[in-house]
Coordinates of C-alpha atoms in Angstrom, one line a residue:
M255 CA 0.0 0.0 0.0
S256 CA 1.6 3.3 -1.0
I257 CA 1.1 6.7 0.6
R258 CA -0.5 7.9 -2.6
A259 CA -2.9 5.0 -2.8
G260 CA -3.6 4.7 0.9
L261 CA -3.5 8.4 1.8
G262 CA -4.2 10.0 -1.5
A263 CA -6.6 12.3 0.3
L264 CA -4.8 12.8 3.6
V265 CA -7.8 14.9 4.7
A266 CA -10.1 11.8 4.8
V267 CA -7.4 9.5 6.2
A268 CA -6.4 11.9 9.0
A269 CA -10.1 12.3 10.0
A270 CA -10.6 8.5 10.0
T271 CA -7.3 8.0 11.9
A272 CA -8.6 9.9 14.9
L273 CA -11.6 7.6 15.1
S274 CA -10.0 4.3 14.1
V275 CA -6.9 4.3 16.4
A276 CA -8.2 3.4 19.8
P277 CA -6.1 4.4 22.7
A278 CA -4.0 1.6 24.1
H279 CA -3.5 1.1 27.8
A280 CA -0.3 -1.1 27.7
D281 CA 2.5 -2.0 25.3
N282 CA 1.5 -4.8 23.0
T283 CA 2.8 -6.8 20.0
V284 CA 0.9 -7.5 16.8
V285 CA 2.2 -10.3 14.6
V286 CA 2.2 -9.5 10.9
R287 CA 2.0 -12.5 8.5
G288 CA 4.0 -11.8 5.4
T289 CA 3.1 -8.3 4.1
A290 CA -0.5 -8.4 5.4
F291 CA -0.7 -5.7 8.1
P292 CA -3.9 -6.4 10.1
D293 CA -5.1 -2.8 10.7
A294 CA -5.0 0.6 9.1
R295 CA -2.7 2.1 11.7
V296 CA 0.4 0.7 10.0
Q297 CA 0.7 -0.4 6.3
L298 CA 3.4 -0.8 3.7
S299 CA 4.5 2.4 2.0
F300 CA 5.9 2.6 -1.5
V301 CA 7.0 6.1 -2.4
G302 CA 9.5 8.1 -4.4
C303 CA 12.9 9.0 -3.0
G304 CA 13.1 12.5 -4.5
S305 CA 9.6 13.4 -3.5
V306 CA 6.6 11.6 -2.0
Y307 CA 4.8 11.4 -5.3
D308 CA 7.8 11.0 -7.6
R309 CA 7.6 7.2 -7.8
T310 CA 8.5 4.9 -10.7
D311 CA 6.7 1.6 -11.3
E312 CA 8.6 -1.5 -10.5
A313 CA 7.8 -5.1 -9.6
L314 CA 8.1 -5.7 -5.8
H315 CA 9.5 -9.1 -4.6
P316 CA 9.3 -9.4 -0.9
R317 CA 11.7 -11.7 0.9
I318 CA 10.5 -13.3 4.1
G319 CA 13.0 -15.4 6.0
H320 CA 14.9 -16.1 9.2
G321 CA 17.3 -13.4 10.3
P322 CA 19.5 -11.7 9.3
D323 CA 21.3 -12.2 12.6
L324 CA 18.8 -12.1 15.4
P325 CA 15.8 -9.9 14.5
P326 CA 14.5 -7.5 17.1
T327 CA 11.3 -9.4 17.4
G328 CA 10.5 -13.1 16.6
T329 CA 12.7 -15.0 14.2
R330 CA 11.9 -13.6 10.8
S331 CA 12.0 -10.3 8.9
L332 CA 10.8 -8.8 5.6
G333 CA 13.3 -7.8 3.0
Y334 CA 13.4 -6.0 -0.4
T335 CA 15.8 -5.2 -3.1
L336 CA 14.6 -2.3 -5.3
G337 CA 16.0 -0.9 -8.5
G338 CA 16.9 2.5 -7.0
G339 CA 14.9 5.7 -6.8
N340 CA 12.0 4.3 -4.9
A341 CA 11.6 3.5 -1.2
I342 CA 9.5 0.8 0.5
G343 CA 8.9 0.5 4.2
A344 CA 6.1 1.4 6.6
V345 CA 3.6 4.2 6.8
V346 CA 2.2 5.0 10.3
N347 CA -1.0 6.8 10.8
V348 CA -1.2 8.8 14.1
P349 CA -4.0 10.9 15.7
S350 CA -1.4 13.5 16.8
L351 CA 1.7 14.2 14.7
V352 CA 3.5 16.0 17.6
G353 CA 2.3 13.6 20.3
A354 CA 2.9 10.4 18.3
G355 CA 5.6 9.2 20.7
T356 CA 7.4 6.7 18.5
A357 CA 7.1 6.0 14.8
S358 CA 10.1 3.7 14.0
V359 CA 11.3 0.8 12.0
A360 CA 14.2 -1.6 12.7
V361 CA 16.4 -1.9 9.5
H362 CA 19.3 -4.2 8.6
A363 CA 21.4 -3.8 5.5
V364 CA 24.5 -5.9 4.9
E365 CA 26.1 -3.2 2.8
G366 CA 24.3 -0.3 4.4
A367 CA 21.4 1.5 2.7
R368 CA 19.9 4.9 2.0
G369 CA 16.2 5.7 2.4
V370 CA 13.8 8.5 3.0
A371 CA 11.3 9.6 5.7
Y372 CA 8.1 11.6 5.2
A373 CA 5.8 13.4 7.6
G374 CA 2.4 14.4 6.3
F375 CA -0.5 16.5 7.7
Q376 CA -3.2 19.0 6.6
E377 CA -3.3 22.3 8.4
A378 CA -6.7 23.5 9.6
A379 CA -6.9 26.3 7.1
D380 CA -6.9 23.8 4.3
G381 CA -9.8 21.8 5.7
G382 CA -12.2 20.5 3.0
T383 CA -9.5 20.7 0.3
S384 CA -7.0 18.2 -1.0
A385 CA -4.0 20.4 0.0
V386 CA -1.5 18.6 2.3
W387 CA 2.0 19.2 3.6
F388 CA 4.7 16.6 3.3
G389 CA 8.1 16.9 5.0
R390 CA 11.0 15.0 3.5
A391 CA 14.2 13.8 5.3
E392 CA 17.0 11.5 4.0
L393 CA 17.9 8.4 5.9
T394 CA 21.0 6.2 6.1
V395 CA 21.8 3.0 8.0
T396 CA 25.3 1.6 8.4
A397 CA 26.3 -1.9 7.3
G398 CA 25.7 -5.2 9.1
A399 CA 23.5 -4.4 12.2
W400 CA 19.9 -3.9 13.2
Q401 CA 19.2 -0.2 13.7
D402 CA 16.0 1.6 14.9
V403 CA 15.1 4.4 12.5
E404 CA 12.9 7.0 14.3
A405 CA 10.8 9.5 12.3
T406 CA 9.3 11.7 14.9
G407 CA 12.5 13.5 15.9
L408 CA 13.7 14.3 12.4
S409 CA 13.8 17.7 10.8
Y410 CA 12.1 17.9 7.3
V411 CA 12.1 20.0 4.2
W412 CA 8.4 20.8 3.7
T413 CA 6.3 21.0 0.5
K414 CA 2.6 21.4 0.1
Y415 CA 0.9 19.2 -2.5
D416 CA -2.4 18.7 -4.1
A417 CA -3.0 15.1 -2.9
T418 CA -5.3 14.4 -5.8
T419 CA -2.9 15.3 -8.6
G420 CA 0.5 15.2 -6.7
Q421 CA 1.3 18.7 -8.0
V422 CA 3.3 21.2 -5.8
I423 CA 1.2 24.0 -4.4
A424 CA 3.8 25.7 -2.1
R425 CA 7.2 25.2 -0.6
G426 CA 8.3 25.7 3.0
P427 CA 11.7 27.0 4.2
A428 CA 14.7 25.6 2.4
A429 CA 16.3 24.6 5.7
P430 CA 14.9 21.5 7.5
V431 CA 12.4 22.3 10.2
N432 CA 11.3 19.8 12.9
V433 CA 7.7 18.7 13.2
F434 CA 6.8 20.7 16.4
D435 CA 8.1 24.0 15.0
F436 CA 6.6 23.6 11.5
L437 CA 3.1 22.6 12.9
A438 CA 3.2 25.5 15.4
A439 CA 3.6 27.9 12.4
H440 CA 0.8 26.2 10.4
G441 CA -2.2 26.0 12.7
G442 CA -1.0 23.6 15.3
D443 CA -0.9 19.9 15.9
G444 CA -3.3 17.4 14.4
P445 CA -3.6 13.9 12.9
G446 CA -1.1 12.8 10.2
L447 CA 1.4 10.2 9.1
Y448 CA 5.0 9.2 9.2
S449 CA 6.6 7.1 6.5
I450 CA 10.0 5.3 6.7
G451 CA 11.4 3.5 3.7
F452 CA 14.6 2.2 2.2
G453 CA 15.8 1.1 -1.2
C454 CA 16.8 4.5 -2.7
D455 CA 20.2 3.2 -3.6
G456 CA 19.1 -0.3 -4.8
R457 CA 20.9 -2.1 -2.0
P458 CA 19.1 -5.0 -0.3
F459 CA 17.7 -4.4 3.2
S460 CA 15.5 -6.1 5.7
M461 CA 13.0 -4.6 8.2
D462 CA 11.2 -5.7 11.4
A463 CA 9.7 -4.3 14.5
V464 CA 7.6 -1.3 13.3
R465 CA 6.8 0.6 16.5
V466 CA 4.2 3.3 17.1
G467 CA 2.8 5.0 20.2
A468 CA 4.0 6.5 23.4
P469 CA 5.8 4.4 26.1
G470 CA 3.1 2.5 28.1
S471 CA 0.8 2.4 25.1
Q472 CA 3.2 1.4 22.3
T473 CA 2.4 -1.2 19.7
T474 CA 5.2 -3.3 18.0
Y475 CA 4.4 -4.9 14.7
D476 CA 6.5 -8.1 14.5
L477 CA 7.1 -9.1 10.8
E478 CA 6.9 -12.9 10.6
G479 CA 6.4 -15.7 8.1
L480 CA 3.1 -16.7 6.5
S481 CA 0.8 -18.7 8.6
T482 CA -0.3 -22.1 7.3
A483 CA -3.0 -24.7 8.1
T484 CA -2.7 -28.4 7.1
T485 CA -5.6 -30.8 7.1
M486 CA -6.1 -34.5 6.5
H487 CA -9.0 -36.1 4.5
G488 CA -9.3 -39.9 4.7
A489 CA -11.5 -42.0 2.4
Q490 CA -12.3 -44.5 5.2
A491 CA -11.2 -45.3 8.7
V492 CA -11.5 -49.1 8.8
V493 CA -9.8 -51.6 6.4
K494 CA -9.0 -55.2 6.3
A495 CA -5.3 -56.2 6.6
G496 CA -3.6 -55.6 3.3
E497 CA -6.4 -53.4 1.8
S498 CA -5.5 -50.0 0.4
V499 CA -6.9 -46.6 1.5
D500 CA -6.3 -43.1 0.0
L501 CA -5.2 -40.4 2.4
R502 CA -5.7 -36.9 1.1
G503 CA -4.4 -33.6 2.5
S504 CA -4.6 -29.9 1.9
L505 CA -2.5 -26.9 2.6
E506 CA -4.0 -23.5 3.2
V507 CA -1.7 -20.4 3.3
L508 CA -3.5 -17.7 5.2
G509 CA -3.7 -14.6 3.1
G510 CA -3.8 -16.6 -0.1
I511 CA -0.2 -16.1 -0.9
H512 CA 1.5 -18.8 -3.0
V513 CA 4.3 -20.8 -1.5
P514 CA 6.6 -22.0 -4.4
H515 CA 7.4 -25.7 -4.6
A516 CA 5.3 -26.5 -1.4
T517 CA 5.1 -30.1 -0.4
L518 CA 3.5 -32.1 2.4
V519 CA 5.0 -35.1 4.2
L520 CA 2.7 -38.0 5.1
E521 CA 3.8 -39.5 8.4
Q522 CA 2.8 -42.7 10.2
R523 CA 2.9 -43.9 13.8
V524 CA 2.2 -47.4 15.1
G525 CA 1.3 -47.9 18.7
D526 CA 3.2 -45.5 21.0
G527 CA 6.2 -45.3 18.6
Q528 CA 7.5 -42.2 16.9
W529 CA 6.3 -40.6 13.7
W530 CA 8.0 -41.9 10.5
P531 CA 7.8 -40.4 7.0
V532 CA 5.9 -42.4 4.5
A533 CA 5.8 -40.2 1.4
V534 CA 6.2 -36.7 0.1
A535 CA 3.5 -35.2 -2.1
D536 CA 3.0 -32.0 -4.0
A537 CA 0.9 -29.6 -1.8
A538 CA -1.3 -28.7 -4.8
D539 CA -3.0 -32.1 -4.6
P540 CA -1.5 -34.3 -1.9
V541 CA -2.8 -37.9 -2.0
V542 CA -1.0 -41.2 -1.0
T543 CA -2.3 -44.7 -1.0
V544 CA -1.3 -46.8 2.0
S545 CA -1.9 -50.5 2.9
P546 CA -1.5 -50.8 6.6
V547 CA -1.2 -54.3 8.2
Q548 CA -2.1 -53.1 11.7
R549 CA -3.7 -50.1 13.4
S550 CA -1.9 -47.0 12.3
V551 CA -2.1 -43.2 12.9
Y552 CA -1.3 -40.9 10.0
R553 CA -0.9 -37.1 9.6
W554 CA 0.2 -34.6 7.0
R555 CA 2.9 -32.2 7.9
F556 CA 4.1 -29.0 6.2
V557 CA 7.7 -28.4 7.1
D558 CA 8.7 -25.0 8.5
R559 CA 10.6 -22.9 6.0
P560 CA 11.8 -19.3 5.8
L561 CA 8.8 -18.0 3.9
A562 CA 6.1 -19.9 5.8
E563 CA 5.6 -21.4 9.2
G564 CA 5.1 -25.2 9.5
S565 CA 1.8 -26.9 10.5
E566 CA 0.4 -30.4 11.0
S567 CA -2.9 -31.9 10.4
L568 CA -4.9 -33.6 13.2
P569 CA -4.1 -37.4 13.4
F570 CA -6.2 -39.8 11.3
V571 CA -6.6 -43.3 12.6
V572 CA -6.9 -46.3 10.3
E573 CA -8.3 -49.3 12.1
V574 CA -7.2 -52.7 10.6
E575 CA -9.4 -55.7 10.9
P576 CA -7.5 -59.0 11.1
A577 CA -7.9 -61.2 8.0
P578 CA -10.3 -64.2 8.6
V579 CA -8.5 -67.4 9.5
E580 CA -9.4 -70.2 7.1
P581 CA -9.7 -73.6 8.8
S582 CA -7.1 -76.1 7.8
P583 CA -8.5 -79.1 5.8
V584 CA -8.6 -82.4 7.9
E585 CA -7.6 -85.5 6.0
P586 CA -9.6 -88.7 6.9
S587 CA -7.7 -91.4 8.7
P588 CA -7.3 -94.8 6.9
V589 CA -9.7 -97.5 8.2
Q590 CA -7.8 -100.3 9.9
P591 CA -9.5 -103.8 9.9
S592 CA -10.6 -105.0 13.2
D593 CA -9.6 -108.3 14.8
E594 CA -13.1 -109.7 14.2
T595 CA -13.2 -109.0 10.6
S596 CA -9.7 -110.1 10.0
A597 CA -10.1 -113.6 11.6
S598 CA -10.1 -116.6 9.3
P599 CA -13.3 -118.6 9.2
S600 CA -13.4 -121.9 10.9
P601 CA -13.5 -125.0 8.7

C-alpha cells in the first residue's frame, strides 16, 4: 500500500485515523504474517525518494526469512531489493503528529542502505480541500547491524501538494524544520502520518519491529512468516489387513499467498512409537495410497521454511481388521481292519 494510494486524500485519512486508532493502555505486540498488516494504523508504504509522489513503477518481490542475525522481534524479517529511486517501508497513521511518541522501523542492510522519511499532515486552514503538507528527510543506516530508525524526531524540508494530482502548491523553508516548529507555524498539531522506507540506492535491506505510540501504550508490529494450516482427509477409517486406503491432505496459506514448490509429508505412527515419514506429495493435490497391516495413525505435515511457518494436520486413525483365518482341511484317517473281521473262518 503506497502513501499515494492509501493516503491520496490525507484529509479523509487523517479524520478517520482519529476515530480508528483506539487508545492503548499497555505496550503490546501484533504479529504480521508476510506483508498483510492487520489494521489501518500501519501499512506498507511505497514512495519516491526525490519526493513523495515521484515514484516509478517496478515489480516488488518481498523476501521473508529467518534473520538476518537475530531480528529485534520473533525469528523472521521482511526484505526487499529495489532498483533505486523508490523506497519501500512502513507508513504509520497517528492521531497527533507531535504527540505520536514513537514511529520507528528496525532496519538491517549488509552493505548499508539509503532511504527517505516523510511526515504528512493537513493544516486546519486547508480543511475541506486536497492540500496537504509533506516533509522529507533523507535516511542512512550503516552496514551489518539492526538499527532503529525513528521518524518523529527528524527535521524535514516541507512541501505542500495537491493530494489528488500530486502537484506542488507551495514550498516551505529551504532549511529543514522539525515537526513541532513547523506545525506550530501552520495551525498547530493534528492527525497525520510518518513514513520510513529504504531502497533508494538499490541495496538490499530487511526490516522488522515497526513501533508506534508513546511508552506504556506502544504497539510493536512483528514481521513474521506466512501462517499455514494443514488438514487430512481420509477415504475411510476401517480396512482389512492388506487393503488400500487413499489419504488426502490440503495446505492453506493464510492470506492466499502462493508458496513456491510447497510439499506435504505423510507420516505414520504405530502404537506408542514415533512418527515416521511415509511419502512426500505436491501440496497442490497431496494424496498417498497406503496399505497398513495393523492399526496406524497418519498425519500430513508442512515443514517449516523461511517463507512460511510449519503446520500439522490432526491425526487420522486407520483401524485394521484381522484377516479371517481359514480352517485347515482335515484329511480322513485310513480305516484299519478289526480283529473280528480279519479272523479266518473256521473250517
